[in-house]
Coordinates of C-alpha atoms in Angstrom, one line a residue:
Chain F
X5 CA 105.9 10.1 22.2
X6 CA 108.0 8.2 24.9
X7 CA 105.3 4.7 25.1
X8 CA 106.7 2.8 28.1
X9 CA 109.3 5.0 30.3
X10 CA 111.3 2.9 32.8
X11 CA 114.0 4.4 35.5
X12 CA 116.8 3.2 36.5
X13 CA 118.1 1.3 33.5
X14 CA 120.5 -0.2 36.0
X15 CA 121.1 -0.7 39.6
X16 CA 122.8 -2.4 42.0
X17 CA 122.0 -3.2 45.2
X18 CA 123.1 -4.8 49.1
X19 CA 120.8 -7.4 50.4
X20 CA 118.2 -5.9 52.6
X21 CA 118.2 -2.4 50.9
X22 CA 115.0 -1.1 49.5
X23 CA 113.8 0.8 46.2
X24 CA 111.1 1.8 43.9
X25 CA 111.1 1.0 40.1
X26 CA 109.4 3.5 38.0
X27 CA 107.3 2.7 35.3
X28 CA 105.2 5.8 32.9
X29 CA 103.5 5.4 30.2
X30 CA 102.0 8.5 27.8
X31 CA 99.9 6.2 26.1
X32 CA 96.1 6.4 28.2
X33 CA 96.9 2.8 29.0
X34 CA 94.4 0.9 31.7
X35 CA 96.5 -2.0 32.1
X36 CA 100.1 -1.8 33.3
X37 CA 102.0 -4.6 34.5
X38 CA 105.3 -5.4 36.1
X39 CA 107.7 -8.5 35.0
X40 CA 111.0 -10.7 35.4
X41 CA 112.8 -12.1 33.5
X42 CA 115.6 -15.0 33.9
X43 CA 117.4 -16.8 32.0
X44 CA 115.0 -20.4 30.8
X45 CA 112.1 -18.6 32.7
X46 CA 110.6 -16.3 30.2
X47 CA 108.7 -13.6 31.2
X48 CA 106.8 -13.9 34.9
X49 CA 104.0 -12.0 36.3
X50 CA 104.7 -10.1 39.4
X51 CA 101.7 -7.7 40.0
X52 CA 99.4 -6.0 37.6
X53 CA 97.0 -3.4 37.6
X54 CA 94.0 -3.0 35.2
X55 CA 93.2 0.4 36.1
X56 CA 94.3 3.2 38.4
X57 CA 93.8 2.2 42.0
X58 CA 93.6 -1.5 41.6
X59 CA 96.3 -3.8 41.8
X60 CA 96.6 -7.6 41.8
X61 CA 99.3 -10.2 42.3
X62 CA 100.9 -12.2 39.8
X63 CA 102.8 -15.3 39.6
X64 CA 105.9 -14.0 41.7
X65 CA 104.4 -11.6 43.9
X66 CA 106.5 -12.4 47.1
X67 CA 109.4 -9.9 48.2
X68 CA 107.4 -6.8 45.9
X69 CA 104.6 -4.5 46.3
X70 CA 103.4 -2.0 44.0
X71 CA 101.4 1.5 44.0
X72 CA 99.2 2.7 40.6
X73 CA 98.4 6.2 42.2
X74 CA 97.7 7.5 38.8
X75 CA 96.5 6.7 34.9
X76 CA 100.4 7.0 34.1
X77 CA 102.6 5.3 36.4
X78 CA 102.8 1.9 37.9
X79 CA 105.9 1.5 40.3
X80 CA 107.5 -1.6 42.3
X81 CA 108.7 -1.5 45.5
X82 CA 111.4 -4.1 47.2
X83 CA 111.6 -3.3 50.7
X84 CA 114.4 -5.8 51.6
X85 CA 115.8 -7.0 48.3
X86 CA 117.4 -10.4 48.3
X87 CA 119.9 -11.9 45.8
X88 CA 117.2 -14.0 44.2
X89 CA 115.5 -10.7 43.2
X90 CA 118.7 -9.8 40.7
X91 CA 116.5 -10.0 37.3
X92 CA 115.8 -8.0 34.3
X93 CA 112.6 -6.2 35.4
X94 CA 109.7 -5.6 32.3
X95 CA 107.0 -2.9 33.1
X96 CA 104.0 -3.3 29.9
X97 CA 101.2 -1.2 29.5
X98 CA 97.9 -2.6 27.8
X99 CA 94.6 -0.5 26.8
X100 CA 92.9 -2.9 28.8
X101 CA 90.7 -5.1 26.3
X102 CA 91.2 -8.3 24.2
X103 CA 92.0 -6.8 20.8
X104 CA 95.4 -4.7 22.0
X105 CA 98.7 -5.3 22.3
X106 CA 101.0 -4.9 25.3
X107 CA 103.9 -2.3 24.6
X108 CA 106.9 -2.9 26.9
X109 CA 109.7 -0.5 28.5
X110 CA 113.3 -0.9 27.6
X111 CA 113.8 -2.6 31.0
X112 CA 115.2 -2.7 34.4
X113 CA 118.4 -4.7 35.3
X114 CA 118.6 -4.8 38.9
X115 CA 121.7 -6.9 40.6
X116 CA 121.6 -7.5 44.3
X117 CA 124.8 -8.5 45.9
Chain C
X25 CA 96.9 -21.4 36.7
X26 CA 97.4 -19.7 33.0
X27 CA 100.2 -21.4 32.0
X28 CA 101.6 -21.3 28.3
X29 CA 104.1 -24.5 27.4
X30 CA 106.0 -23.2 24.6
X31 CA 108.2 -25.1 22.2
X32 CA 111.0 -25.3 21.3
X33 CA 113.6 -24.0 24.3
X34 CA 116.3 -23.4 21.6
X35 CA 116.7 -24.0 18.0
X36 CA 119.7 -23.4 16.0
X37 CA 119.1 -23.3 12.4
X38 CA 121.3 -22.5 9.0
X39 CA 120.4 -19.3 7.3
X40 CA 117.7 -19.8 5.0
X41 CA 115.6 -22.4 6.7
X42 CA 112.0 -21.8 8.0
X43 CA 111.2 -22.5 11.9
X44 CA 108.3 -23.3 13.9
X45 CA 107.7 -22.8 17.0
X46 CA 104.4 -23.5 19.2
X47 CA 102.3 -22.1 22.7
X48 CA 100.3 -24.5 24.0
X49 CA 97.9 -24.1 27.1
X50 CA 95.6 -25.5 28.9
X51 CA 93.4 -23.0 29.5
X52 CA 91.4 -21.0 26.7
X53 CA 92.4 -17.0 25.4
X54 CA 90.9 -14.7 24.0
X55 CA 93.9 -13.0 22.3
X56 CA 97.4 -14.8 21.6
X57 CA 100.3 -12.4 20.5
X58 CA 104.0 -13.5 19.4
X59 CA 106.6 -11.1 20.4
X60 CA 110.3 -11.0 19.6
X61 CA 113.1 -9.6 22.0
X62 CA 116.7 -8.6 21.0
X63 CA 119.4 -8.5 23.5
X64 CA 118.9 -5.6 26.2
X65 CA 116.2 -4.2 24.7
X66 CA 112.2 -5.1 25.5
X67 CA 110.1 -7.5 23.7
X68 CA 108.5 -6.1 20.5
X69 CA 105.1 -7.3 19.0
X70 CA 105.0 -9.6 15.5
X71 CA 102.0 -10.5 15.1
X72 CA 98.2 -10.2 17.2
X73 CA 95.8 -13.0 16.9
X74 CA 92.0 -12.1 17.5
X75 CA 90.0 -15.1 16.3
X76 CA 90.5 -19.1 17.0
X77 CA 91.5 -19.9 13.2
X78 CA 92.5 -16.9 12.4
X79 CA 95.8 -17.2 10.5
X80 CA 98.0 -14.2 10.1
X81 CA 101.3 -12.8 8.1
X82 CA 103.6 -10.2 8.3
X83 CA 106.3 -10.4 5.6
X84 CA 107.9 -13.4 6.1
X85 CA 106.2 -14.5 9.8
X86 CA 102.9 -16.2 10.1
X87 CA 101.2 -17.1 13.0
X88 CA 97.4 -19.0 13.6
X89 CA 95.0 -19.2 16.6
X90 CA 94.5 -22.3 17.0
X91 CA 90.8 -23.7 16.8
X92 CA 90.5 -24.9 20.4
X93 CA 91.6 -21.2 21.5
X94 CA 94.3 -23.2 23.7
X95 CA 97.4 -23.2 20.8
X96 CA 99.3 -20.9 18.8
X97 CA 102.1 -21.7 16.1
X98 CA 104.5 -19.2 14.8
X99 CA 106.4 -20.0 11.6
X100 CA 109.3 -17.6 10.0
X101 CA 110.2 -18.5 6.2
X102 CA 113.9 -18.3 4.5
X103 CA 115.2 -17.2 7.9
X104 CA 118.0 -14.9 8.3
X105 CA 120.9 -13.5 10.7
X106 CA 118.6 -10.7 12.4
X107 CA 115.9 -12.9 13.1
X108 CA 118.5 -14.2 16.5
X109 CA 116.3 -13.5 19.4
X110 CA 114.1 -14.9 22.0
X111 CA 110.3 -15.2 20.9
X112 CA 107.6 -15.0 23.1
X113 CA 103.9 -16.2 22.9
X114 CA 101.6 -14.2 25.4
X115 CA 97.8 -14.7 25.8
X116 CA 95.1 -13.0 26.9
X117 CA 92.2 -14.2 28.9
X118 CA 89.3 -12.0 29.9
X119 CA 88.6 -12.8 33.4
X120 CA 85.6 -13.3 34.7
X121 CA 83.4 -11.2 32.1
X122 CA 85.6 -8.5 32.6
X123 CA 87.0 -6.5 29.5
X124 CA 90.6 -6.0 31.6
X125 CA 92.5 -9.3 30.5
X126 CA 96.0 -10.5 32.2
X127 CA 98.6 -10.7 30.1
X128 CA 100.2 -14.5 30.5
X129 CA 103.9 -15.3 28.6
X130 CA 105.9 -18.3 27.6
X131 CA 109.0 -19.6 28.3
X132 CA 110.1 -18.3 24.9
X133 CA 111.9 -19.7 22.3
X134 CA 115.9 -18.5 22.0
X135 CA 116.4 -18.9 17.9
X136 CA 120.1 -18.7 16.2
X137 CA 120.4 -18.5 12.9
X138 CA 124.0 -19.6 11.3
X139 CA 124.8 -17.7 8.0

């Protein structure tokens, strides 16, 4: 049982080059959601989705976009990235109810030079 | 918006001590959960909090739901080295009479323990 799958662990990007972070879960999750996370900022929403086909923005939704095309993965998109995208990046699945927890990936950290 | 003011930033405490820390909001949820997160690994759940008052343990954590639904408090007893780590409040709120709740995080607290 994997939970919370995320690819790449790492990556390194140029400013204005694009990519998709991955995000599966095997746990017949509703809710998945996508993070950051910097240093003194804790934990900040980007998009989320509370079922398949639905998306909604976060608190930092600028410079992403996202695609739930199925029950299992969640993905996040940055078209151009920009230096101030360099972050640890959290994808969290959730059953979808009040009385759950949220299980989180192992993480994303993404450097843009 | 949902915003969680949690407290302390940092501590830095001796081994052996208990700490408190505290999530604050101004908004009400439905669910508060405390999460710890060790270096380059994601954050892991402690303890899930159901019912304003409702006051919880696990070993040597315990964590309450505060009465007005908009606080949290998270207390660790006789601390010790492994407990270093950044600890998170989160709450849920059910929007709008939904049952699909956003997930909202503090600032987190970094905790070092000195042995």
């Amino acid at each position: 049982n994997a939970g919370v799958t995320q690819t790449p662990k790492f990556q390194v990007l140029k400013t204005g080059q694009s990519m998709t972070l991955q995000c599966a879960q095997d746990m017949n999750h509703n809710s998945m959601y996508w993070y950051r996370q910097d240093p003194g900022m804790g934990l900040r929403l980007i998009y989320y989705s509370a079922s398949e086909g639905t998306t909604d923005k976060g608190e930092v939704p600028n410079g992403y976009n996202v695609s739930r095309l199925n029950k299992r993965e969640f993905s996040l998109r940055l078209e151009s990235a920009a230096p101030s995208q360099t972050s640890v990046y959290f994808c969290a699945t959730h059953r979808g109810d009040m009385n759950t927890e949220a299980f989180f990936g192992q993480g994303t950290r993404l450097t843009v030079v | 918006g949902q915003q969680l003011n949690q407290s302390p930033q940092s501590m830095f405490i001796q081994e052996g001590e208990d700490v408190s820390m505290n999530c604050t909001s101004s908004s009400i949820f439905n669910t508060w959960l405390w999460y710890k997160q060790d270096p380059g690994e994601g954050p892991v759940l402690l303890i899930a909090l159901y019912k304003a008052g409702e006051l919880t343990s696990n070993g040597r954590l315990t964590a309450q739901f505060g009465i007005t639904r908009k606080d949290s408090f998270l207390n660790i007893s006789a601390s010790i080295p492994s407990d270093v780590g950044i600890y998170f409040c989160a709450g849920i709120l059910l929007a709008g009479g939904t049952s699909y709740g956003k997930l909202t995080f503090g600032q987190g607290t970094i905790l070092t323990v000195h042995p």
